[in-house]
PDB file of C-alpha atoms in Angstrom:
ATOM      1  CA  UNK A 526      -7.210   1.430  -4.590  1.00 72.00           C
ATOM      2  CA  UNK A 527      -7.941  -1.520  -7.093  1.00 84.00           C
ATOM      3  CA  UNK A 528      -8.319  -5.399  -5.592  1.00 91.00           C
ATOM      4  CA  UNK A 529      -4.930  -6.928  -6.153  1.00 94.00           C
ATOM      5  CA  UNK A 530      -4.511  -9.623  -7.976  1.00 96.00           C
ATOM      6  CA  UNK A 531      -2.910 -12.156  -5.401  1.00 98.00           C
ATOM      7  CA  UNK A 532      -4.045 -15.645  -7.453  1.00 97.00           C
ATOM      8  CA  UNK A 533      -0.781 -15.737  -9.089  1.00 98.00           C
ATOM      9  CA  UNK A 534       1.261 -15.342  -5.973  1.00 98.00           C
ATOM     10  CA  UNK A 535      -1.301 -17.675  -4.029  1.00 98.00           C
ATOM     11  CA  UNK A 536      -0.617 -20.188  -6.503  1.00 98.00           C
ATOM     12  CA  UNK A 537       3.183 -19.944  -5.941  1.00 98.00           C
ATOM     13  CA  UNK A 538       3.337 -19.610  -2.628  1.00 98.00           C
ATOM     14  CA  UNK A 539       0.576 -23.353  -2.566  1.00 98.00           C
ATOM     15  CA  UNK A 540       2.922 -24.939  -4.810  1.00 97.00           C
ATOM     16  CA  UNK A 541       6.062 -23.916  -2.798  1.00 97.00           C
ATOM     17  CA  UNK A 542       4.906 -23.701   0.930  1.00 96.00           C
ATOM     18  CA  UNK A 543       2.296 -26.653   0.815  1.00 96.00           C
ATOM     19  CA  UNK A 544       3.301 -29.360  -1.957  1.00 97.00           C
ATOM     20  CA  UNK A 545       6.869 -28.964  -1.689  1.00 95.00           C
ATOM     21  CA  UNK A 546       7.687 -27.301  -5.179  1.00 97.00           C
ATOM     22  CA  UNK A 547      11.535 -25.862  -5.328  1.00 96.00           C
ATOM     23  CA  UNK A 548      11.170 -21.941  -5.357  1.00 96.00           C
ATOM     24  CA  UNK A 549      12.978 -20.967  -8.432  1.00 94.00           C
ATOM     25  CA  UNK A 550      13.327 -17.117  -8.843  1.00 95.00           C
ATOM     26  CA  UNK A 551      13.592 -16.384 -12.245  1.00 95.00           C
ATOM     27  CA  UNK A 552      12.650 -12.682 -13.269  1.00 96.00           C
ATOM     28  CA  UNK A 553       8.501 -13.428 -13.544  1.00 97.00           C
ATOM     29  CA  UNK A 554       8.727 -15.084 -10.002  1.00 97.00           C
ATOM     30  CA  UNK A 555      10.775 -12.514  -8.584  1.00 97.00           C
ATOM     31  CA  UNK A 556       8.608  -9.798  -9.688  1.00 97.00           C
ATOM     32  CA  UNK A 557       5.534 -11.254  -8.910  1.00 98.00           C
ATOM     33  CA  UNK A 558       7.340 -11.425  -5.220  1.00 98.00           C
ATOM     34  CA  UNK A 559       8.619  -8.255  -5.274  1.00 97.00           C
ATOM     35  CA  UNK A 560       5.170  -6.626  -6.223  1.00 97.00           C
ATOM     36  CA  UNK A 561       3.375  -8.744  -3.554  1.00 98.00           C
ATOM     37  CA  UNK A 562       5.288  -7.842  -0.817  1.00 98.00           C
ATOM     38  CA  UNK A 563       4.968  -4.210  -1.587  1.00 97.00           C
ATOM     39  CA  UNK A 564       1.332  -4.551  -1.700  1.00 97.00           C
ATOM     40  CA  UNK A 565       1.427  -6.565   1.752  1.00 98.00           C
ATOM     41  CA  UNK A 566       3.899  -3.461   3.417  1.00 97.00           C
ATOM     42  CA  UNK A 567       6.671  -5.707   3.781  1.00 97.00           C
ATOM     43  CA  UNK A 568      10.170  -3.911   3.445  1.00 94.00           C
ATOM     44  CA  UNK A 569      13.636  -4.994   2.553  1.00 93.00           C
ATOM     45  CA  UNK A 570      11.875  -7.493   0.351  1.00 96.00           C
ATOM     46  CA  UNK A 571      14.859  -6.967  -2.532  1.00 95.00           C
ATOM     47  CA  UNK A 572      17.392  -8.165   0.257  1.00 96.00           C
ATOM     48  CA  UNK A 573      15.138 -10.853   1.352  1.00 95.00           C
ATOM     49  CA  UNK A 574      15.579 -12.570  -1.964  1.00 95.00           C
ATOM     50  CA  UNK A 575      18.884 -12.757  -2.285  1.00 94.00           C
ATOM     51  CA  UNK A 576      19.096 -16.119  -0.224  1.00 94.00           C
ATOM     52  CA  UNK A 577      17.406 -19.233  -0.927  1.00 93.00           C
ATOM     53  CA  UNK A 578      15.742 -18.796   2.920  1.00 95.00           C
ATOM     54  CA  UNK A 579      15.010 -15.778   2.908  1.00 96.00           C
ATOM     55  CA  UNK A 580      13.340 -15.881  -0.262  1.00 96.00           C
ATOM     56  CA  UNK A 581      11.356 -18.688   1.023  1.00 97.00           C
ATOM     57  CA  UNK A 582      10.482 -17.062   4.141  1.00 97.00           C
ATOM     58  CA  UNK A 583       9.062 -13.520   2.220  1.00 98.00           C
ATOM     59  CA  UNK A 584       6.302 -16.024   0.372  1.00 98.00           C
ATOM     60  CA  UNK A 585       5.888 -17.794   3.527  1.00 98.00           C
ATOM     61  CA  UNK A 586       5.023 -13.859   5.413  1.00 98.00           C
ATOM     62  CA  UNK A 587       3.635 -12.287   2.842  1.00 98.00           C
ATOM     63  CA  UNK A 588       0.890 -15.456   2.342  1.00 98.00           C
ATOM     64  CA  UNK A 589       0.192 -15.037   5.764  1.00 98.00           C
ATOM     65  CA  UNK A 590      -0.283 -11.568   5.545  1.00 98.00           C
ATOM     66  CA  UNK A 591      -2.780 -12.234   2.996  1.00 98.00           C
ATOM     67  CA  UNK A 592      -4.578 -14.990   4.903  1.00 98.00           C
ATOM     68  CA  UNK A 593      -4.383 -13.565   7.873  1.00 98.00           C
ATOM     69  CA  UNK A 594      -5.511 -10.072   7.067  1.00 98.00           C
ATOM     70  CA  UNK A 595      -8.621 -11.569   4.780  1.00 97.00           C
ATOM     71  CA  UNK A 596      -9.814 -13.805   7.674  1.00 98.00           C
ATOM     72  CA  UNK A 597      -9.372 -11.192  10.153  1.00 98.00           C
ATOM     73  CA  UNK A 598     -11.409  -8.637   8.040  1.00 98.00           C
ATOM     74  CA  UNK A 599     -13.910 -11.245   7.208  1.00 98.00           C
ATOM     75  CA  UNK A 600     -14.831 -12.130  10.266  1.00 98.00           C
ATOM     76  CA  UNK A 601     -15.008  -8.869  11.662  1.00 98.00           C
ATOM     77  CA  UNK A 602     -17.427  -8.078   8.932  1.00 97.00           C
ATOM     78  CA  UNK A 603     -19.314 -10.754   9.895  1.00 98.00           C
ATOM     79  CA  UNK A 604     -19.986  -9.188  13.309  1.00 98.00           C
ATOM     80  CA  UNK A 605     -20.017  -6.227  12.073  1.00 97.00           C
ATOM     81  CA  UNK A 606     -23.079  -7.094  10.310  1.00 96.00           C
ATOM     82  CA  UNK A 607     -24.745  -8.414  13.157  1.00 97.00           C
ATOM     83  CA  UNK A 608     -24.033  -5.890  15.889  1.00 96.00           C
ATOM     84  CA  UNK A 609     -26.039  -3.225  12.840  1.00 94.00           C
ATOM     85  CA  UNK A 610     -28.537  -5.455  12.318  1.00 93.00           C
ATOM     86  CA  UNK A 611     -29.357  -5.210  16.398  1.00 94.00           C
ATOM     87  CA  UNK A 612     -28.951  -1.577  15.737  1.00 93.00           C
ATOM     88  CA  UNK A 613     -25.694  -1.488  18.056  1.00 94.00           C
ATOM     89  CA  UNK A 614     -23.195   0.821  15.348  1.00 94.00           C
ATOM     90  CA  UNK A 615     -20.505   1.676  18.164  1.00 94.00           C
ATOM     91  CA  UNK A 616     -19.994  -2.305  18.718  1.00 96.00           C
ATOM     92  CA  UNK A 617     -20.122  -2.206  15.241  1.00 96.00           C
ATOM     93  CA  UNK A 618     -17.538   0.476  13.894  1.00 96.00           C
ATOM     94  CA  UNK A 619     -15.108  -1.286  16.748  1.00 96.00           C
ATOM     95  CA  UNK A 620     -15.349  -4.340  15.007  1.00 97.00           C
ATOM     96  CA  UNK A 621     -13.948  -2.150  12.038  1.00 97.00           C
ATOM     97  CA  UNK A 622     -11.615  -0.076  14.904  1.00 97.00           C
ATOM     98  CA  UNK A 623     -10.222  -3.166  15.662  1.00 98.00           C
ATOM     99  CA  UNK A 624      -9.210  -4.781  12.545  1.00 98.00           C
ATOM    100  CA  UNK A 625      -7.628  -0.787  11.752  1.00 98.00           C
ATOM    101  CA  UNK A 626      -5.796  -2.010  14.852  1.00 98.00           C
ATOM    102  CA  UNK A 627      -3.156  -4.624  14.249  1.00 98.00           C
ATOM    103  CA  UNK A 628      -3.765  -5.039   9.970  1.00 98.00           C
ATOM    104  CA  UNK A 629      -0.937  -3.940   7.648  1.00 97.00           C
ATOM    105  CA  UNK A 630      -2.128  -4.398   4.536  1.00 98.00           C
ATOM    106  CA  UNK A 631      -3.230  -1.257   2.821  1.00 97.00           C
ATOM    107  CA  UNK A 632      -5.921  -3.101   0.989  1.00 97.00           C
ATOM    108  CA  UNK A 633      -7.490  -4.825   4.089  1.00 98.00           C
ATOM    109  CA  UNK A 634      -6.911  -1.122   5.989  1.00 98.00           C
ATOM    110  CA  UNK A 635      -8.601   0.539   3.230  1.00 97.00           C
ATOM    111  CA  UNK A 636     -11.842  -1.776   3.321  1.00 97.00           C
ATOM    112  CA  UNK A 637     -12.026  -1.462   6.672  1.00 97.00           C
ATOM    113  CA  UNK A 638     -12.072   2.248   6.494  1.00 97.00           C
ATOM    114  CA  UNK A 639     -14.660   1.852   3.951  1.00 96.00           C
ATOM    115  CA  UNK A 640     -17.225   0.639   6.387  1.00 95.00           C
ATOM    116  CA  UNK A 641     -16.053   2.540   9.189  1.00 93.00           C
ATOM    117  CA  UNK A 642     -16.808   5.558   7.043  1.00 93.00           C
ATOM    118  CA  UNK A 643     -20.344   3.724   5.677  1.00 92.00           C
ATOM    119  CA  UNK A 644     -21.837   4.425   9.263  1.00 88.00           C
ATOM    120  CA  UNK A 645     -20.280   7.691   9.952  1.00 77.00           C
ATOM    121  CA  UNK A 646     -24.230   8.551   9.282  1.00 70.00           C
ATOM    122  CA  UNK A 647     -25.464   5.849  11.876  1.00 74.00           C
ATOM    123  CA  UNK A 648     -26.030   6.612  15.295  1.00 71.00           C
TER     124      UNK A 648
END
């Protein structure tokens, strides 16, 4: 899987969701939602945008689906890192276990399985 792209839908969704822009969904800005929220597993995205709200509230979930996931996965590499460093690889692959967990987001799943599978070699 190839790293998404998300700065043009992170821009968006700043404008909209933080400085107030008016979310107008012309074709560019509805396919750039559409594609988002397919990378980001949300369904019924289509449906979602054919209200003013409930376009507004797919960028509002699928940013924090993106912010979320990355902090999440970010963090849990961080202690991840540490917990190998000390030698400890089972506290370390939960750290992965755990992200695998609650995360939806293929992308964030797939790095995650990445270093999971990194130690499979590790005590």
């Amino acid at each position: 899987m190839s790293t998404p792209d998300w700065s043009p839908f992170r821009a968006l969704a700043r404008r909209v969701l933080r400085e107030g822009a008016p979310l107008t969904l012309g074709d560019d800005v509805r396919t750039l939602i559409l594609r988002t929220a397919e990378e980001v597993s949300i369904t019924d995205a289509e449906a979602a945008l054919s209200t003013s709200a409930g376009a507004l509230a797919l960028v509002r979930e699928a940013e924090r689906r993106i912010s979320e996931g990355s902090n999440r996965l970010t963090d849990a590499l961080h202690v991840m890192w540490r917990f190998q460093g000390q030698g400890d690889y089972e506290r370390a692959r939960q750290q992965m276990r755990d992200v695998l967990a609650v995360e939806v987001v293929p992308y964030y799943r797939e790095l995650a399985l990445e270093q999971l599978a990194g130690m499979t070699g590790e005590p």
